[in-house]
PDB file of C-alpha atoms in Angstrom:
ATOM      1  CA  MET A   1      -1.204  47.375  -0.300  1.00  0.00           C
ATOM      2  CA  SER A   2      -4.238  47.983   1.876  1.00  0.00           C
ATOM      3  CA  GLY A   3      -5.341  45.474   4.416  1.00  0.00           C
ATOM      4  CA  PRO A   4      -8.810  44.523   2.959  1.00  0.00           C
ATOM      5  CA  ARG A   5      -7.330  44.254  -0.513  1.00  0.00           C
ATOM      6  CA  TRP A   6      -4.458  42.032   0.631  1.00  0.00           C
ATOM      7  CA  ARG A   7      -6.872  39.840   2.559  1.00  0.00           C
ATOM      8  CA  SER A   8      -9.022  39.382  -0.531  1.00  0.00           C
ATOM      9  CA  ASN A   9      -5.993  38.612  -2.687  1.00  0.00           C
ATOM     10  CA  ARG A  10      -4.827  35.909  -0.043  1.00  0.00           C
ATOM     11  CA  PHE A  11      -8.206  34.409  -0.250  1.00  0.00           C
ATOM     12  CA  VAL A  12      -8.126  34.165  -4.028  1.00  0.00           C
ATOM     13  CA  LEU A  13      -4.671  32.588  -3.927  1.00  0.00           C
ATOM     14  CA  ALA A  14      -5.813  30.033  -1.355  1.00  0.00           C
ATOM     15  CA  LEU A  15      -8.619  29.111  -3.554  1.00  0.00           C
ATOM     16  CA  VAL A  16      -6.329  28.837  -6.640  1.00  0.00           C
ATOM     17  CA  ILE A  17      -3.781  26.666  -4.620  1.00  0.00           C
ATOM     18  CA  LEU A  18      -6.687  24.464  -3.438  1.00  0.00           C
ATOM     19  CA  ALA A  19      -7.947  23.964  -6.975  1.00  0.00           C
ATOM     20  CA  VAL A  20      -4.492  23.123  -8.298  1.00  0.00           C
ATOM     21  CA  LEU A  21      -4.163  20.416  -5.578  1.00  0.00           C
ATOM     22  CA  CYS A  22      -7.478  18.912  -6.131  1.00  0.00           C
ATOM     23  CA  SER A  23      -6.697  18.833  -9.963  1.00  0.00           C
ATOM     24  CA  ALA A  24      -3.408  17.165  -9.253  1.00  0.00           C
ATOM     25  CA  GLY A  25      -4.926  14.632  -7.103  1.00  0.00           C
ATOM     26  CA  ILE A  26      -7.692  13.742  -9.741  1.00  0.00           C
ATOM     27  CA  ALA A  27      -4.942  13.534 -12.384  1.00  0.00           C
ATOM     28  CA  LEU A  28      -2.890  11.124 -10.238  1.00  0.00           C
ATOM     29  CA  TYR A  29      -5.883   8.949  -9.625  1.00  0.00           C
ATOM     30  CA  LEU A  30      -6.888   8.809 -13.249  1.00  0.00           C
ATOM     31  CA  ASN A  31      -3.224   8.005 -14.219  1.00  0.00           C
ATOM     32  CA  GLU A  32      -3.137   5.184 -11.678  1.00  0.00           C
ATOM     33  CA  ARG A  33      -6.543   3.766 -12.597  1.00  0.00           C
ATOM     34  CA  ASN A  34      -5.618   3.634 -16.246  1.00  0.00           C
ATOM     35  CA  THR A  35      -2.234   2.076 -15.611  1.00  0.00           C
ATOM     36  CA  ARG A  36      -3.664  -0.588 -13.331  1.00  0.00           C
ATOM     37  CA  GLN A  37      -6.579  -1.487 -15.790  1.00  0.00           C
ATOM     38  CA  GLN A  38      -4.197  -2.204 -18.609  1.00  0.00           C
ATOM     39  CA  THR A  39      -3.569  -5.832 -19.824  1.00  0.00           C
ATOM     40  CA  HIS A  40      -0.121  -6.884 -20.959  1.00  0.00           C
ATOM     41  CA  GLU A  41       0.106  -9.353 -23.921  1.00  0.00           C
ATOM     42  CA  LEU A  42       3.377 -10.965 -22.737  1.00  0.00           C
ATOM     43  CA  THR A  43       3.641 -13.957 -25.179  1.00  0.00           C
ATOM     44  CA  LEU A  44       1.530 -14.742 -28.185  1.00  0.00           C
ATOM     45  CA  PRO A  45       2.543 -17.745 -30.158  1.00  0.00           C
ATOM     46  CA  THR A  46       2.372 -17.377 -33.970  1.00  0.00           C
ATOM     47  CA  VAL A  47       1.244 -21.003 -34.633  1.00  0.00           C
ATOM     48  CA  GLY A  48      -2.361 -21.799 -35.388  1.00  0.00           C
ATOM     49  CA  ASP A  49      -3.334 -23.977 -32.409  1.00  0.00           C
ATOM     50  CA  TRP A  50      -2.341 -22.567 -29.026  1.00  0.00           C
ATOM     51  CA  VAL A  51      -3.764 -21.765 -25.538  1.00  0.00           C
ATOM     52  CA  GLU A  52      -3.975 -18.295 -24.237  1.00  0.00           C
ATOM     53  CA  LEU A  53      -3.680 -18.057 -20.476  1.00  0.00           C
ATOM     54  CA  ASP A  54      -5.386 -14.932 -19.022  1.00  0.00           C
ATOM     55  CA  VAL A  55      -3.614 -14.486 -15.760  1.00  0.00           C
ATOM     56  CA  THR A  56      -4.927 -12.022 -12.989  1.00  0.00           C
ATOM     57  CA  ALA A  57      -2.844 -11.256  -9.733  1.00  0.00           C
ATOM     58  CA  GLN A  58      -4.991 -11.100  -6.630  1.00  0.00           C
ATOM     59  CA  ASP A  59      -4.741 -11.723  -2.979  1.00  0.00           C
ATOM     60  CA  ILE A  60      -1.043 -10.767  -2.461  1.00  0.00           C
ATOM     61  CA  ASP A  61       0.068 -11.447   1.009  1.00  0.00           C
ATOM     62  CA  PRO A  62       3.626 -10.438   2.081  1.00  0.00           C
ATOM     63  CA  GLY A  63       3.121 -12.009   5.459  1.00  0.00           C
ATOM     64  CA  THR A  64       2.864 -15.529   4.101  1.00  0.00           C
ATOM     65  CA  GLY A  65       5.004 -14.749   1.106  1.00  0.00           C
ATOM     66  CA  GLU A  66       2.364 -15.840  -1.336  1.00  0.00           C
ATOM     67  CA  LEU A  67       0.228 -14.328  -4.233  1.00  0.00           C
ATOM     68  CA  THR A  68      -2.641 -16.012  -5.969  1.00  0.00           C
ATOM     69  CA  LEU A  69      -2.784 -15.994  -9.695  1.00  0.00           C
ATOM     70  CA  TYR A  70      -6.143 -16.776 -11.350  1.00  0.00           C
ATOM     71  CA  VAL A  71      -5.642 -18.377 -14.671  1.00  0.00           C
ATOM     72  CA  VAL A  72      -8.370 -18.754 -17.405  1.00  0.00           C
ATOM     73  CA  PRO A  73      -7.296 -20.905 -20.509  1.00  0.00           C
ATOM     74  CA  VAL A  74      -8.765 -19.663 -23.829  1.00  0.00           C
ATOM     75  CA  PRO A  75      -8.386 -21.829 -26.876  1.00  0.00           C
ATOM     76  CA  HIS A  76      -7.190 -20.663 -30.329  1.00  0.00           C
ATOM     77  CA  GLY A  77      -7.099 -22.331 -33.694  1.00  0.00           C
ATOM     78  CA  THR A  78      -8.602 -25.746 -33.950  1.00  0.00           C
ATOM     79  CA  LEU A  79      -8.706 -26.078 -30.262  1.00  0.00           C
ATOM     80  CA  ALA A  80     -11.803 -23.612 -30.140  1.00  0.00           C
ATOM     81  CA  GLU A  81     -15.245 -24.434 -31.374  1.00  0.00           C
ATOM     82  CA  GLY A  82     -15.400 -21.276 -33.152  1.00  0.00           C
ATOM     83  CA  PRO A  83     -13.522 -18.057 -34.000  1.00  0.00           C
ATOM     84  CA  ASP A  84     -14.822 -16.271 -30.884  1.00  0.00           C
ATOM     85  CA  SER A  85     -15.659 -19.311 -28.819  1.00  0.00           C
ATOM     86  CA  ALA A  86     -14.026 -20.015 -25.391  1.00  0.00           C
ATOM     87  CA  ALA A  87     -15.148 -23.706 -25.410  1.00  0.00           C
ATOM     88  CA  PHE A  88     -12.354 -26.336 -26.206  1.00  0.00           C
ATOM     89  CA  THR A  89     -12.831 -28.972 -28.887  1.00  0.00           C
ATOM     90  CA  ARG A  90     -10.484 -31.430 -27.037  1.00  0.00           C
ATOM     91  CA  GLN A  91      -9.063 -31.882 -23.686  1.00  0.00           C
ATOM     92  CA  VAL A  92      -6.019 -29.750 -22.709  1.00  0.00           C
ATOM     93  CA  ASP A  93      -3.985 -30.267 -19.541  1.00  0.00           C
ATOM     94  CA  ILE A  94      -2.113 -27.250 -18.216  1.00  0.00           C
ATOM     95  CA  ALA A  95       0.694 -27.655 -15.777  1.00  0.00           C
ATOM     96  CA  VAL A  96       1.717 -24.729 -13.536  1.00  0.00           C
ATOM     97  CA  ARG A  97       4.966 -24.855 -11.496  1.00  0.00           C
ATOM     98  CA  SER A  98       5.759 -22.309  -8.813  1.00  0.00           C
ATOM     99  CA  THR A  99       5.399 -22.953  -5.099  1.00  0.00           C
ATOM    100  CA  ALA A 100       4.071 -26.347  -6.006  1.00  0.00           C
ATOM    101  CA  ARG A 101       2.742 -27.917  -9.303  1.00  0.00           C
ATOM    102  CA  THR A 102      -0.814 -27.131 -10.099  1.00  0.00           C
ATOM    103  CA  ASP A 103      -2.712 -29.039 -12.752  1.00  0.00           C
ATOM    104  CA  LEU A 104      -5.404 -27.345 -14.737  1.00  0.00           C
ATOM    105  CA  ARG A 105      -7.791 -29.092 -17.152  1.00  0.00           C
ATOM    106  CA  ALA A 106      -9.895 -27.758 -19.969  1.00  0.00           C
ATOM    107  CA  ALA A 107     -12.630 -30.154 -20.911  1.00  0.00           C
ATOM    108  CA  PRO A 108     -13.862 -30.501 -24.417  1.00  0.00           C
ATOM    109  CA  GLY A 109     -17.153 -28.642 -25.149  1.00  0.00           C
ATOM    110  CA  GLU A 110     -16.813 -26.371 -22.196  1.00  0.00           C
ATOM    111  CA  ALA A 111     -15.311 -22.968 -21.510  1.00  0.00           C
ATOM    112  CA  ALA A 112     -12.714 -22.960 -18.784  1.00  0.00           C
ATOM    113  CA  SER A 113     -13.438 -21.141 -15.548  1.00  0.00           C
ATOM    114  CA  PRO A 114     -10.832 -19.141 -13.432  1.00  0.00           C
ATOM    115  CA  GLN A 115      -8.539 -21.389 -11.455  1.00  0.00           C
ATOM    116  CA  PRO A 116      -6.453 -20.146  -8.463  1.00  0.00           C
ATOM    117  CA  VAL A 117      -2.831 -20.891  -8.623  1.00  0.00           C
ATOM    118  CA  PRO A 118      -0.416 -20.055  -5.721  1.00  0.00           C
ATOM    119  CA  ALA A 119       3.024 -18.447  -6.373  1.00  0.00           C
ATOM    120  CA  ASN A 120       5.863 -17.797  -4.024  1.00  0.00           C
ATOM    121  CA  LEU A 121       7.166 -14.259  -3.310  1.00  0.00           C
ATOM    122  CA  TYR A 122      10.997 -13.826  -2.752  1.00  0.00           C
ATOM    123  CA  ASP A 123      13.579 -11.111  -2.653  1.00  0.00           C
ATOM    124  CA  GLY A 124      11.609  -8.957  -0.175  1.00  0.00           C
ATOM    125  CA  THR A 125      10.694  -8.499   3.366  1.00  0.00           C
ATOM    126  CA  GLU A 126       7.472  -6.994   4.672  1.00  0.00           C
ATOM    127  CA  SER A 127       9.230  -5.008   7.445  1.00  0.00           C
ATOM    128  CA  ASP A 128      10.555  -2.700   4.589  1.00  0.00           C
ATOM    129  CA  TYR A 129       7.016  -1.245   4.330  1.00  0.00           C
ATOM    130  CA  PRO A 130       6.146   0.873   2.422  1.00  0.00           C
ATOM    131  CA  PHE A 131       9.281   0.303   0.213  1.00  0.00           C
ATOM    132  CA  ASP A 132       9.016  -3.602   0.245  1.00  0.00           C
ATOM    133  CA  ARG A 133       9.313  -5.208  -3.159  1.00  0.00           C
ATOM    134  CA  TYR A 134       9.058  -8.855  -4.201  1.00  0.00           C
ATOM    135  CA  HIS A 135       9.632 -11.202  -7.246  1.00  0.00           C
ATOM    136  CA  PHE A 136       7.923 -14.276  -8.377  1.00  0.00           C
ATOM    137  CA  ALA A 137       8.216 -16.705 -11.196  1.00  0.00           C
ATOM    138  CA  VAL A 138       5.647 -19.148 -12.668  1.00  0.00           C
ATOM    139  CA  SER A 139       6.048 -21.631 -15.502  1.00  0.00           C
ATOM    140  CA  PHE A 140       3.202 -22.702 -17.804  1.00  0.00           C
ATOM    141  CA  SER A 141       3.081 -25.696 -20.230  1.00  0.00           C
ATOM    142  CA  ALA A 142       0.110 -27.380 -21.910  1.00  0.00           C
ATOM    143  CA  THR A 143      -0.443 -30.747 -23.545  1.00  0.00           C
ATOM    144  CA  ASP A 144      -3.214 -32.571 -25.315  1.00  0.00           C
ATOM    145  CA  ALA A 145      -3.696 -36.138 -26.910  1.00  0.00           C
ATOM    146  CA  ALA A 146      -1.345 -35.175 -29.795  1.00  0.00           C
ATOM    147  CA  GLY A 147       1.634 -33.723 -27.455  1.00  0.00           C
ATOM    148  CA  THR A 148       2.766 -30.356 -26.463  1.00  0.00           C
ATOM    149  CA  VAL A 149       0.506 -27.211 -27.042  1.00  0.00           C
ATOM    150  CA  PRO A 150       2.209 -23.691 -27.311  1.00  0.00           C
ATOM    151  CA  VAL A 151       0.872 -21.324 -24.579  1.00  0.00           C
ATOM    152  CA  GLY A 152       0.667 -17.524 -24.494  1.00  0.00           C
ATOM    153  CA  VAL A 153       0.194 -15.226 -21.455  1.00  0.00           C
ATOM    154  CA  VAL A 154      -2.087 -12.138 -21.136  1.00  0.00           C
ATOM    155  CA  PHE A 155      -1.490 -10.457 -17.698  1.00  0.00           C
ATOM    156  CA  GLY A 156      -3.935  -8.220 -15.758  1.00  0.00           C
ATOM    157  CA  ASP A 157      -3.436  -6.806 -12.228  1.00  0.00           C
ATOM    158  CA  VAL A 158      -6.443  -5.997  -9.876  1.00  0.00           C
ATOM    159  CA  ASP A 159      -5.048  -6.096  -6.353  1.00  0.00           C
ATOM    160  CA  PRO A 160      -5.766  -2.619  -4.757  1.00  0.00           C
ATOM    161  CA  PHE A 161      -2.737  -2.571  -2.572  1.00  0.00           C
ATOM    162  CA  PHE A 162       0.063  -3.721  -4.896  1.00  0.00           C
ATOM    163  CA  PHE A 163       1.190  -3.087  -8.368  1.00  0.00           C
ATOM    164  CA  VAL A 164       2.530  -5.995 -10.407  1.00  0.00           C
ATOM    165  CA  ARG A 165       5.095  -5.150 -13.035  1.00  0.00           C
ATOM    166  CA  PRO A 166       5.721  -8.124 -15.552  1.00  0.00           C
ATOM    167  CA  ALA A 167       9.512  -8.538 -16.108  1.00  0.00           C
ATOM    168  CA  VAL A 168      10.315 -11.458 -18.124  1.00  0.00           C
ATOM    169  CA  SER A 169       8.340 -13.972 -20.176  1.00  0.00           C
ATOM    170  CA  ALA A 170       9.597 -16.589 -22.551  1.00  0.00           C
ATOM    171  CA  ALA A 171       7.388 -18.083 -25.308  1.00  0.00           C
ATOM    172  CA  GLY A 172       7.431 -21.502 -26.796  1.00  0.00           C
ATOM    173  CA  PRO A 173       6.279 -24.961 -25.646  1.00  0.00           C
ATOM    174  CA  ALA A 174       6.350 -23.507 -22.051  1.00  0.00           C
ATOM    175  CA  ALA A 175       6.084 -19.932 -20.888  1.00  0.00           C
ATOM    176  CA  VAL A 176       8.055 -18.638 -17.875  1.00  0.00           C
ATOM    177  CA  PHE A 177       6.265 -15.675 -16.404  1.00  0.00           C
ATOM    178  CA  GLU A 178       8.179 -13.435 -13.975  1.00  0.00           C
ATOM    179  CA  GLY A 179       7.263 -10.244 -12.363  1.00  0.00           C
ATOM    180  CA  ARG A 180       8.023  -7.790  -9.511  1.00  0.00           C
ATOM    181  CA  VAL A 181       5.550  -6.752  -6.977  1.00  0.00           C
ATOM    182  CA  SER A 182       5.522  -3.321  -5.210  1.00  0.00           C
ATOM    183  CA  ARG A 183       3.154  -1.156  -3.300  1.00  0.00           C
ATOM    184  CA  THR A 184       0.645   1.097  -5.122  1.00  0.00           C
ATOM    185  CA  ARG A 185       1.247   4.797  -5.589  1.00  0.00           C
ATOM    186  CA  SER A 186      -1.731   5.582  -3.223  1.00  0.00           C
ATOM    187  CA  THR A 187      -0.192   3.481  -0.592  1.00  0.00           C
ATOM    188  CA  PHE A 188       3.034   5.494  -0.954  1.00  0.00           C
ATOM    189  CA  ILE A 189       1.159   8.749  -0.866  1.00  0.00           C
ATOM    190  CA  LEU A 190      -0.642   7.818   2.410  1.00  0.00           C
ATOM    191  CA  ALA A 191       2.439   6.288   3.944  1.00  0.00           C
ATOM    192  CA  TRP A 192       4.404   9.485   3.444  1.00  0.00           C
ATOM    193  CA  PHE A 193       1.497  11.491   4.809  1.00  0.00           C
ATOM    194  CA  MET A 194       1.232   9.268   7.941  1.00  0.00           C
ATOM    195  CA  ILE A 195       5.076   9.814   8.456  1.00  0.00           C
ATOM    196  CA  ALA A 196       4.725  13.657   7.945  1.00  0.00           C
ATOM    197  CA  ALA A 197       1.748  13.880  10.206  1.00  0.00           C
ATOM    198  CA  MET A 198       3.200  11.903  12.931  1.00  0.00           C
ATOM    199  CA  TRP A 199       6.342  14.143  13.111  1.00  0.00           C
ATOM    200  CA  ALA A 200       4.100  17.134  12.907  1.00  0.00           C
ATOM    201  CA  LEU A 201       1.931  16.185  15.825  1.00  0.00           C
ATOM    202  CA  ALA A 202       4.997  15.103  17.855  1.00  0.00           C
ATOM    203  CA  LEU A 203       6.629  18.412  17.173  1.00  0.00           C
ATOM    204  CA  ALA A 204       3.487  20.323  18.044  1.00  0.00           C
ATOM    205  CA  VAL A 205       3.003  18.540  21.493  1.00  0.00           C
ATOM    206  CA  LEU A 206       6.842  19.194  22.106  1.00  0.00           C
ATOM    207  CA  ALA A 207       6.227  22.957  21.323  1.00  0.00           C
ATOM    208  CA  GLY A 208       3.252  23.095  23.663  1.00  0.00           C
ATOM    209  CA  ALA A 209       5.156  21.369  26.403  1.00  0.00           C
ATOM    210  CA  GLU A 210       7.986  23.840  26.157  1.00  0.00           C
ATOM    211  CA  VAL A 211       5.621  26.814  26.491  1.00  0.00           C
ATOM    212  CA  LEU A 212       4.061  25.340  29.675  1.00  0.00           C
ATOM    213  CA  VAL A 213       7.220  24.311  31.379  1.00  0.00           C
ATOM    214  CA  ARG A 214       9.197  27.572  30.571  1.00  0.00           C
ATOM    215  CA  GLY A 215       6.083  29.628  31.455  1.00  0.00           C
ATOM    216  CA  ARG A 216       5.553  27.700  34.807  1.00  0.00           C
ATOM    217  CA  HIS A 217       1.767  27.427  34.167  1.00  0.00           C
ATOM    218  CA  GLY A 218       1.068  24.665  36.498  1.00  0.00           C
ATOM    219  CA  MET A 219      -1.381  21.886  35.567  1.00  0.00           C
ATOM    220  CA  VAL A 220      -3.110  23.074  32.516  1.00  0.00           C
ATOM    221  CA  TRP A 221      -5.631  20.225  32.203  1.00  0.00           C
ATOM    222  CA  PRO A 222      -6.940  20.826  28.634  1.00  0.00           C
ATOM    223  CA  ALA A 223      -3.416  20.927  27.268  1.00  0.00           C
ATOM    224  CA  LEU A 224      -2.667  17.649  29.178  1.00  0.00           C
ATOM    225  CA  GLY A 225      -5.679  15.956  27.832  1.00  0.00           C
ATOM    226  CA  TRP A 226      -4.684  17.101  24.218  1.00  0.00           C
ATOM    227  CA  MET A 227      -1.127  15.565  24.722  1.00  0.00           C
ATOM    228  CA  ALA A 228      -2.447  12.232  26.021  1.00  0.00           C
ATOM    229  CA  ALA A 229      -5.200  12.167  23.286  1.00  0.00           C
ATOM    230  CA  THR A 230      -2.549  12.666  20.612  1.00  0.00           C
ATOM    231  CA  LEU A 231      -0.425   9.912  22.105  1.00  0.00           C
ATOM    232  CA  PHE A 232      -3.219   7.376  21.654  1.00  0.00           C
ATOM    233  CA  ALA A 233      -4.459   8.802  18.435  1.00  0.00           C
ATOM    234  CA  LEU A 234      -1.195   8.149  16.737  1.00  0.00           C
ATOM    235  CA  VAL A 235      -1.476   4.311  17.588  1.00  0.00           C
ATOM    236  CA  GLY A 236      -4.851   4.212  15.722  1.00  0.00           C
ATOM    237  CA  MET A 237      -3.343   6.124  12.786  1.00  0.00           C
ATOM    238  CA  ARG A 238      -0.426   3.740  12.573  1.00  0.00           C
ATOM    239  CA  ASN A 239      -2.771   0.781  12.726  1.00  0.00           C
ATOM    240  CA  ALA A 240      -4.781   2.146   9.950  1.00  0.00           C
ATOM    241  CA  ALA A 241      -1.823   2.073   7.529  1.00  0.00           C
ATOM    242  CA  PRO A 242      -2.914   0.339   4.236  1.00  0.00           C
ATOM    243  CA  GLY A 243      -1.739  -3.230   4.016  1.00  0.00           C
ATOM    244  CA  SER A 244      -1.388  -3.662   7.866  1.00  0.00           C
ATOM    245  CA  PRO A 245       2.421  -3.772   8.166  1.00  0.00           C
ATOM    246  CA  PRO A 246       3.889  -5.523  11.167  1.00  0.00           C
ATOM    247  CA  ILE A 247       5.259  -3.813  14.205  1.00  0.00           C
ATOM    248  CA  GLY A 248       8.966  -3.000  13.599  1.00  0.00           C
ATOM    249  CA  SER A 249       8.545  -1.867   9.991  1.00  0.00           C
ATOM    250  CA  LEU A 250      10.419   0.964   8.384  1.00  0.00           C
ATOM    251  CA  ILE A 251       7.565   3.343   9.004  1.00  0.00           C
ATOM    252  CA  ASP A 252       7.958   2.648  12.798  1.00  0.00           C
ATOM    253  CA  TYR A 253      11.595   3.381  12.950  1.00  0.00           C
ATOM    254  CA  VAL A 254      11.271   6.514  10.742  1.00  0.00           C
ATOM    255  CA  ALA A 255       8.317   8.177  12.408  1.00  0.00           C
ATOM    256  CA  PHE A 256       6.103   6.201  14.868  1.00  0.00           C
ATOM    257  CA  PHE A 257       8.528   5.224  17.566  1.00  0.00           C
ATOM    258  CA  TRP A 258      10.056   8.581  17.633  1.00  0.00           C
ATOM    259  CA  ALA A 259       6.743  10.462  17.663  1.00  0.00           C
ATOM    260  CA  GLU A 260       5.280   8.239  20.418  1.00  0.00           C
ATOM    261  CA  GLY A 261       8.562   8.872  22.449  1.00  0.00           C
ATOM    262  CA  ILE A 262       8.553  12.636  22.042  1.00  0.00           C
ATOM    263  CA  ILE A 263       4.929  12.902  22.975  1.00  0.00           C
ATOM    264  CA  ALA A 264       5.256  10.782  26.066  1.00  0.00           C
ATOM    265  CA  ALA A 265       8.304  12.522  27.267  1.00  0.00           C
ATOM    266  CA  SER A 266       6.672  15.912  26.714  1.00  0.00           C
ATOM    267  CA  LEU A 267       3.617  14.789  28.558  1.00  0.00           C
ATOM    268  CA  VAL A 268       5.617  13.449  31.517  1.00  0.00           C
ATOM    269  CA  ALA A 269       7.660  16.667  31.601  1.00  0.00           C
ATOM    270  CA  THR A 270       4.653  18.828  31.556  1.00  0.00           C
ATOM    271  CA  VAL A 271       3.128  16.952  34.310  1.00  0.00           C
ATOM    272  CA  VAL A 272       6.274  17.028  36.575  1.00  0.00           C
ATOM    273  CA  SER A 273       6.951  20.637  35.963  1.00  0.00           C
ATOM    274  CA  GLY A 274       3.167  21.507  36.504  1.00  0.00           C
ATOM    275  CA  SER A 275       3.060  19.531  39.680  1.00  0.00           C
ATOM    276  CA  ARG A 276       6.041  21.308  41.116  1.00  0.00           C
ATOM    277  CA  VAL A 277       4.404  24.656  40.302  1.00  0.00           C
ATOM    278  CA  GLU A 278       1.172  23.561  41.894  1.00  0.00           C
ATOM    279  CA  HIS A 279       2.964  22.493  44.939  1.00  0.00           C
ATOM    280  CA  ARG A 280       4.844  25.817  45.211  1.00  0.00           C
ATOM    281  CA  LYS A 281       1.675  27.774  44.893  1.00  0.00           C
ATOM    282  CA  ARG A 282       0.088  25.535  47.637  1.00  0.00           C
ATOM    283  CA  ALA A 283       2.958  26.074  49.969  1.00  0.00           C
ATOM    284  CA  ALA A 284       3.037  29.807  49.260  1.00  0.00           C
ATOM    285  CA  ALA A 285      -0.729  30.214  49.932  1.00  0.00           C
ATOM    286  CA  ALA A 286      -0.417  28.066  53.006  1.00  0.00           C
ATOM    287  CA  PRO A 287       1.189  30.565  55.611  1.00  0.00           C
ATOM    288  CA  ALA A 288      -1.173  33.297  54.348  1.00  0.00           C
ATOM    289  CA  GLY A 289      -4.205  31.063  55.025  1.00  0.00           C
ATOM    290  CA  ALA A 290      -2.739  30.290  58.476  1.00  0.00           C
ATOM    291  CA  ALA A 291      -2.049  33.894  59.378  1.00  0.00           C
ATOM    292  CA  SER A 292      -5.621  34.866  58.528  1.00  0.00           C
TER     293      SER A 292
END
């Protein structure tokens, strides 16, 4: 195959690969967006009068081991002023039990507003980032003047850094809502990219240092500046990890600590070797200068 034709085919092949990668990225984004925007009807009582609890997970904080659920009570049956009305005909008290007991109240003649409810995260540690996973459990019960009111749970997830997968929910006079929390797919992709980039940059610096040391090139200042810049650039990259994982997380032991150590050692070895070469050149040039 001739040279110009081969170069043309390689250019077309590169464009095709780029188009496939971009298409795959868009498809992954659309799939994650559609998955996260779904609502899950976990429990819906079959009785006429019941309270629907629209629960949304937000503000998930593994550092404090807590997530915030925003709860909106919606009446059904004779509890509602009309077929599609969100206003209650009588007072309903809702008890939420998780980290602590939280009491919500729906007043007659009014539509309930979102109320924050804290829930405790357990069975997980933040240092496992980006593979950390947690569980939570919340119990809902409702009462009015006549006694117990059945409750149903409709769940939605809007936190941009975490994905909440509802696990178990029991219907009846009380609803027990359990779920598992994990990092989103986009967080996984970016974390893996950062790990690969850290190792790639570290090995690139190591290869450059090997060429300079073996070739006895002396103090090559542009190369030394690149190595030092890479050393500090990785710190900024690591601190930009989504979710701000603490120092000592899994990502550090898998890539960051090793990459920083390799780059620092390569830089020091290059400086030591270059310094020796420069001293030898200076020593060799000294007698010639004196003789002249």
